[in-house]
mmCIF file of C-alpha atoms and ligand atoms in Angstrom:
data_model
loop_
_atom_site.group_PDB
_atom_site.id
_atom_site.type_symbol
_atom_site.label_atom_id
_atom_site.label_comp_id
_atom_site.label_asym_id
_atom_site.label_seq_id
_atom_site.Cartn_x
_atom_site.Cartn_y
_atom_site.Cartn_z
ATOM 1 C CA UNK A 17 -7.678 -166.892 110.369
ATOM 2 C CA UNK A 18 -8.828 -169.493 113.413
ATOM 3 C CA UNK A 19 -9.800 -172.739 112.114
ATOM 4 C CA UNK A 20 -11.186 -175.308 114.546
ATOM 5 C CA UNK A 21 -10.908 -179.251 112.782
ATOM 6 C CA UNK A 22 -13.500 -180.969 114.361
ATOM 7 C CA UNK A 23 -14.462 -184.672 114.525
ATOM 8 C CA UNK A 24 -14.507 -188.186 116.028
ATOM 9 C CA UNK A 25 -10.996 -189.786 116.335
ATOM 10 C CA UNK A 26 -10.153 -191.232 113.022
ATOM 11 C CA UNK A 27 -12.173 -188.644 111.109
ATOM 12 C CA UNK A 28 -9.038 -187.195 109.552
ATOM 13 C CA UNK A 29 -8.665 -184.040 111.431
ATOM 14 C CA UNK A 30 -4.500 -184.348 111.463
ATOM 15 C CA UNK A 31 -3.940 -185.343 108.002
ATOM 16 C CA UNK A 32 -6.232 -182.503 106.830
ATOM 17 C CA UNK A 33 -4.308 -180.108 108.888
ATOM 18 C CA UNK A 34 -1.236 -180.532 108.027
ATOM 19 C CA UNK A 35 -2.626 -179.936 104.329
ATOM 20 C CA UNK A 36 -3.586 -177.134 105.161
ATOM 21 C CA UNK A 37 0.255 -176.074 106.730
ATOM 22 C CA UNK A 38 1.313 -177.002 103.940
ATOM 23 C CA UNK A 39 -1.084 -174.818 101.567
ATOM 24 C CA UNK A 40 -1.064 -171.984 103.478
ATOM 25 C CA UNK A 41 1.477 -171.731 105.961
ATOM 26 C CA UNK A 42 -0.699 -171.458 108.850
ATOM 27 C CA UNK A 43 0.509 -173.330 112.188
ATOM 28 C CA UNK A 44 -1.179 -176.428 113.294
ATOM 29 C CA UNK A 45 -2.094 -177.051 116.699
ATOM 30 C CA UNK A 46 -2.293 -180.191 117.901
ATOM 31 C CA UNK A 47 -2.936 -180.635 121.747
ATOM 32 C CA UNK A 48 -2.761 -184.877 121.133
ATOM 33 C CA UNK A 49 0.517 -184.115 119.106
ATOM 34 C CA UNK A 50 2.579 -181.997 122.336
ATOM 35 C CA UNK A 51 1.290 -184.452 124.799
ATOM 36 C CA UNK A 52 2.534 -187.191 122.682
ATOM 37 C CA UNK A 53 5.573 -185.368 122.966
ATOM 38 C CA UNK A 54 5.955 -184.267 126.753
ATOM 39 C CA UNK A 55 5.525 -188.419 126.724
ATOM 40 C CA UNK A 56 8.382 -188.870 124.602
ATOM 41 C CA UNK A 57 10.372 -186.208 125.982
ATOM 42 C CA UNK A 58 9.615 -187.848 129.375
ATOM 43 C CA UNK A 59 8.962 -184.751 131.314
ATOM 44 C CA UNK A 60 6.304 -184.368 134.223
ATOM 45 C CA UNK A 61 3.869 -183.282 132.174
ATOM 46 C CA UNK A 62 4.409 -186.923 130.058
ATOM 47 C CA UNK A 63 4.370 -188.671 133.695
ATOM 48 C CA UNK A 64 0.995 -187.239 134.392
ATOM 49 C CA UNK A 65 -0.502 -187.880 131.300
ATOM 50 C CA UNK A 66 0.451 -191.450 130.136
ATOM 51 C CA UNK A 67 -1.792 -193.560 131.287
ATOM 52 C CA UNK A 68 -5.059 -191.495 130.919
ATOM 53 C CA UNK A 69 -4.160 -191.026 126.806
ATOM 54 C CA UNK A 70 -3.374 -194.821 127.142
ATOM 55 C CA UNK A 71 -6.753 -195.430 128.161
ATOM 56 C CA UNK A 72 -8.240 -192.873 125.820
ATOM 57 C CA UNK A 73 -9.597 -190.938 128.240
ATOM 58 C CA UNK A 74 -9.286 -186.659 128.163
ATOM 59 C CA UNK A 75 -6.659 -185.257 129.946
ATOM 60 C CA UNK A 76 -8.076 -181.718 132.266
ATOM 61 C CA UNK A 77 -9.006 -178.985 130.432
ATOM 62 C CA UNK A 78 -6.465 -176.486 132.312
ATOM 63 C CA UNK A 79 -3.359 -178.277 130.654
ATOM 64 C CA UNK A 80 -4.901 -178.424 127.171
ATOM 65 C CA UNK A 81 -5.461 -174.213 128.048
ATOM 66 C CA UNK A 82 -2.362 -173.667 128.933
ATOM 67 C CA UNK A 83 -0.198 -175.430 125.671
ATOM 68 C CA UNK A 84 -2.786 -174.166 123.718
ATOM 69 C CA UNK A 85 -2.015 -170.868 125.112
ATOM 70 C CA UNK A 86 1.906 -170.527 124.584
ATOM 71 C CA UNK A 87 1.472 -171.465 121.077
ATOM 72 C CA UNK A 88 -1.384 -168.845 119.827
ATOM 73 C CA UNK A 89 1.434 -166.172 119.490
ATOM 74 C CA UNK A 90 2.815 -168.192 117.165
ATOM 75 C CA UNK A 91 -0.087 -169.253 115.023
ATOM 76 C CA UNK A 92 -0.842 -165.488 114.713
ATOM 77 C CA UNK A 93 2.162 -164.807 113.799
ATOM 78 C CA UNK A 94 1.982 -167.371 110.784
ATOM 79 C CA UNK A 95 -1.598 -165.770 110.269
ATOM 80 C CA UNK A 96 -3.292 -168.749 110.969
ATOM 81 C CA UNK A 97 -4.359 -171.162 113.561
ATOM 82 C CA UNK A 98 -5.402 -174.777 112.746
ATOM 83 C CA UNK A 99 -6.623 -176.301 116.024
ATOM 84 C CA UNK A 100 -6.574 -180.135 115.788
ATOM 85 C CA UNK A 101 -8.241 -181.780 118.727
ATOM 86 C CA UNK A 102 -8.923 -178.940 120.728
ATOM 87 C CA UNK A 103 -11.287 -177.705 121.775
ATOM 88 C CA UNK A 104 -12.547 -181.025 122.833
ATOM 89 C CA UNK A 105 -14.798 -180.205 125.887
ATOM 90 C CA UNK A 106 -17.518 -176.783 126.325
ATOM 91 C CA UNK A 107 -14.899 -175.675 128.573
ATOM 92 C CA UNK A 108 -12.194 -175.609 126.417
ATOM 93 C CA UNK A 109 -14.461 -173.663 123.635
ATOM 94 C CA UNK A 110 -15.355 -170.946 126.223
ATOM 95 C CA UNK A 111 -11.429 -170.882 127.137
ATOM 96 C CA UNK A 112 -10.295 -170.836 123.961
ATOM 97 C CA UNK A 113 -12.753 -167.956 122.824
ATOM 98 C CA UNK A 114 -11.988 -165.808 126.015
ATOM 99 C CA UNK A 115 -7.852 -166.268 124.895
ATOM 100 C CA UNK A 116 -9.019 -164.865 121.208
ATOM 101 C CA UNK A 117 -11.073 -162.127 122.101
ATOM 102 C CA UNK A 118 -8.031 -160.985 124.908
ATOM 103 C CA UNK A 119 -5.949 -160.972 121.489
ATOM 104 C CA UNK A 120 -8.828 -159.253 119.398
ATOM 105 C CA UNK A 121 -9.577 -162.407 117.515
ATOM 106 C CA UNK A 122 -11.918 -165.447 117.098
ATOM 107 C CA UNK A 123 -12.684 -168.932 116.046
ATOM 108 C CA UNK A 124 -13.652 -168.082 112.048
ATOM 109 C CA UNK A 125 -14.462 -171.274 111.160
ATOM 110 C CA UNK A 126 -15.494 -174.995 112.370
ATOM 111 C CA UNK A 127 -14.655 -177.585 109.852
ATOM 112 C CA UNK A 128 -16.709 -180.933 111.207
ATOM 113 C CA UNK A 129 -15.692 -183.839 109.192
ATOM 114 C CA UNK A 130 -18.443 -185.838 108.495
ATOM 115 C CA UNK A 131 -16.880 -189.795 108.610
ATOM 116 C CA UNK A 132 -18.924 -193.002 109.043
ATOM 117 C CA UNK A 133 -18.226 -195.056 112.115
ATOM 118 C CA UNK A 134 -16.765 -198.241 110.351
ATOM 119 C CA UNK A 135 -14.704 -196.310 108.115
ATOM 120 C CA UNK A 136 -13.248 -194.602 111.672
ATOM 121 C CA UNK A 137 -12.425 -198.397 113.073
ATOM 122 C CA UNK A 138 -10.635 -198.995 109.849
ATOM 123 C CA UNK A 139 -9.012 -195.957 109.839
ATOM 124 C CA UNK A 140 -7.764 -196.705 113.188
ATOM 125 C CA UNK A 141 -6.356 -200.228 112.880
ATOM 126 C CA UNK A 142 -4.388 -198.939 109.594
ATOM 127 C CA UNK A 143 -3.021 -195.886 111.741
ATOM 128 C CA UNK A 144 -2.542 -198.850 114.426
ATOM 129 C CA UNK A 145 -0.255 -200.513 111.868
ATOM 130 C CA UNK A 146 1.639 -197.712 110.245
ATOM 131 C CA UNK A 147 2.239 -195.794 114.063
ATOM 132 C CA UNK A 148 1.817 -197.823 116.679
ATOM 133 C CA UNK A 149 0.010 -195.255 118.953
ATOM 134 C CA UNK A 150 -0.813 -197.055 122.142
ATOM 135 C CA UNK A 151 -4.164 -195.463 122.090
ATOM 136 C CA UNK A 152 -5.037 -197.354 118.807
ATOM 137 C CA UNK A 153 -6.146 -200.303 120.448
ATOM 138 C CA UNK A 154 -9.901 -201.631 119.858
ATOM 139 C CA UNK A 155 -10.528 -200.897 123.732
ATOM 140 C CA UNK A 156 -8.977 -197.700 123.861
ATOM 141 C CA UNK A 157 -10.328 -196.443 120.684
ATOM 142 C CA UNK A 158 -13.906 -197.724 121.480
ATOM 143 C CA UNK A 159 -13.563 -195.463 124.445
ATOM 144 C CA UNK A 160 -12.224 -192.601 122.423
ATOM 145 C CA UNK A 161 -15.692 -192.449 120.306
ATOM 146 C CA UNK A 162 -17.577 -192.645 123.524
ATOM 147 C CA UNK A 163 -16.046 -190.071 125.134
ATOM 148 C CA UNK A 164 -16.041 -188.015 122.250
ATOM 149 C CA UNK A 165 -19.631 -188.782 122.160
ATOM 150 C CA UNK A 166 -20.460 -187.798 125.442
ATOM 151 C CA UNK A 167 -18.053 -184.491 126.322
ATOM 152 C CA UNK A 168 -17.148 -183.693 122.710
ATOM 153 C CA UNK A 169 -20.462 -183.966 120.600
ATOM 154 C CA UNK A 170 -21.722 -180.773 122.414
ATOM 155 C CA UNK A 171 -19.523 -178.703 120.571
ATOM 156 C CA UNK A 172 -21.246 -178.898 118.136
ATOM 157 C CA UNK A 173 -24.570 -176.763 118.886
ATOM 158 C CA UNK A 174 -22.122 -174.381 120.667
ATOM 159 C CA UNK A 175 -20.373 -173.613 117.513
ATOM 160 C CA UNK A 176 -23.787 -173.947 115.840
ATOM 161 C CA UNK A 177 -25.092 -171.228 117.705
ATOM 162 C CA UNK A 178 -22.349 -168.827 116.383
ATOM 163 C CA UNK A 179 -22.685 -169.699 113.001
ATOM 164 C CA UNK A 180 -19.424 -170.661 112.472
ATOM 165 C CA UNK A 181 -19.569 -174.668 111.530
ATOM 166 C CA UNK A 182 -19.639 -175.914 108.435
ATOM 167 C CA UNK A 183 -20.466 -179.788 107.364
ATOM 168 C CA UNK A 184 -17.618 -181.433 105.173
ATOM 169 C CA UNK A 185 -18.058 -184.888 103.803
ATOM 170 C CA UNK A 186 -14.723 -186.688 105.562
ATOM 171 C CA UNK A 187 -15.287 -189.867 103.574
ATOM 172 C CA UNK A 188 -13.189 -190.829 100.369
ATOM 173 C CA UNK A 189 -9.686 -189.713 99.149
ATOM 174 C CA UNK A 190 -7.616 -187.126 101.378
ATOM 175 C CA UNK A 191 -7.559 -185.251 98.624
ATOM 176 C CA UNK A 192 -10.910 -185.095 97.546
ATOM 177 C CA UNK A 193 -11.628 -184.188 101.710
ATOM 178 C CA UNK A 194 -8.923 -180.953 101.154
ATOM 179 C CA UNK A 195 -10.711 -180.244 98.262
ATOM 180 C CA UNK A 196 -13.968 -180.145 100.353
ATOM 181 C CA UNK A 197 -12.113 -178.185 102.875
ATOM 182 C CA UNK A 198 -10.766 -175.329 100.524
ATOM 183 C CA UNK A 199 -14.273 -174.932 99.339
ATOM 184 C CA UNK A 200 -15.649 -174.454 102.811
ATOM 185 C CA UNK A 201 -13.066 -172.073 103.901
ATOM 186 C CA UNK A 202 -12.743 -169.834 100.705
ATOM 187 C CA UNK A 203 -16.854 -170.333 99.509
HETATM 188 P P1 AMP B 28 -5.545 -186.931 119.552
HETATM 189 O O1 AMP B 28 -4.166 -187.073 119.016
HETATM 190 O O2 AMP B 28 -6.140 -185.579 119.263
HETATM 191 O O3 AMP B 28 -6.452 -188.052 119.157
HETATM 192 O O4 AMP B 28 -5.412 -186.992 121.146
HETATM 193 C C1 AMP B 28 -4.901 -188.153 121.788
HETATM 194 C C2 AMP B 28 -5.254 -188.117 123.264
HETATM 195 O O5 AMP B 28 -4.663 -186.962 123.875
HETATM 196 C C3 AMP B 28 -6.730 -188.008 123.586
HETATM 197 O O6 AMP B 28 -7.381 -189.264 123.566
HETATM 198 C C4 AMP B 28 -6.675 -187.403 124.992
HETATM 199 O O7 AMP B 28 -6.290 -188.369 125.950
HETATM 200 C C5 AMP B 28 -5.526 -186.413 124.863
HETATM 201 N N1 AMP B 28 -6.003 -185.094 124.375
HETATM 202 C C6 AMP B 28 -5.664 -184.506 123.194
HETATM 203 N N2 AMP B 28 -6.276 -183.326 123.059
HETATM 204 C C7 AMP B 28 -7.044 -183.158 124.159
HETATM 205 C C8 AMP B 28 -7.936 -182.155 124.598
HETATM 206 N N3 AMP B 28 -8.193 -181.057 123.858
HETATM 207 N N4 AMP B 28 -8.548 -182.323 125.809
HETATM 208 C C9 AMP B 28 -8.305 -183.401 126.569
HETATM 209 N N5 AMP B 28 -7.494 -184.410 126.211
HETATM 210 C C10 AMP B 28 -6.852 -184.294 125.012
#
């Protein structure tokens, strides 16, 4: 099973995968989580990346491809995939599906969480509190929704098209959002 979370920053797309780790022993992927850690493993990668996360801009789409790819071995493996924040540009989705079908698999399902935009600034400043991610700043995450806006949005008519998104109401407790999510996964 391939399960693409989908959303603005702060819809909940993390929390809601790990959940589902946790469930059903799939592996998450998490391209925002391994480049927060080539930054604190201070390796090239984490030089090159820094300051464009800082910023909240998207890194390029060949080194989200390319961690994405060492891990899917993995994930099928575990028998399921969880990607969390990937694919985040048209060119990612059309990588990512060409890497499935070379393994004789595919994206089964698009989870889009559904979350108001103030409840995403609040969201983020309690994140901002609890983890101190530098990109949790009202500048950075103000660019964050824009960009997500502008090179992420399109994803979803692309997974539209293939009839594999489904709608889930993001707002409320986590728990009543996994609920949601188990719902649109098993029917
Ligand atoms: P996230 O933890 O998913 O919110 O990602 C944090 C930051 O990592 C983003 O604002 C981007 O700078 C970078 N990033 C994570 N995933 C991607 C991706 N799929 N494509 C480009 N940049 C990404």
């Amino acid at each position: 099973m391939n399960v693409v979370m989908f959303g603005p920053p702060g819809a909940g797309k993390g929390t809601q995968a790990k959940t589902l780790v946790a469930e059903r022993g799939w592996v998450q992927l998490s391209t925002g989580d391994m480049l927060r850690a080539a930054i604190a493993a201070g390796s090239e990668l984490g030089r090159r990346v820094k300051d464009i996360m800082d910023r909240g801009d998207l890194v390029s789409d060949e080194i989200v491809i390319e961690l994405i790819e060492e891990r899917l071995p993995e994930a099928e493996a575990a028998g399921g995939a969880i990607f969390d924040g990937f694919p985040r540009t048209v060119a990612q989705a059309e990588a990512l599906d060409a890497l499935l079908a070379g393994r004789g698999a595919q994206i089964d399902r698009v989870l889009r969480l559904v979350v108001d935009q103030d409840e995403l600034v609040a969201r983020m400043e309690k994140r901002a509190a609890e983890e101190g991610r530098a990109d949790d700043t009202v500048e950075a995450f103000k660019n964050r929704l824009e960009t997500y806006n502008a090179q992420t949005a399109p994803l979803i008519p692309y997974y539209q098209t293939r009839g594999t998104l489904a709608d889930v109401d993001g707002m409320g407790e986590m728990a009543e959002v996994a609920a949601r999510i188990n719902t649109a996964l098993d029917g």
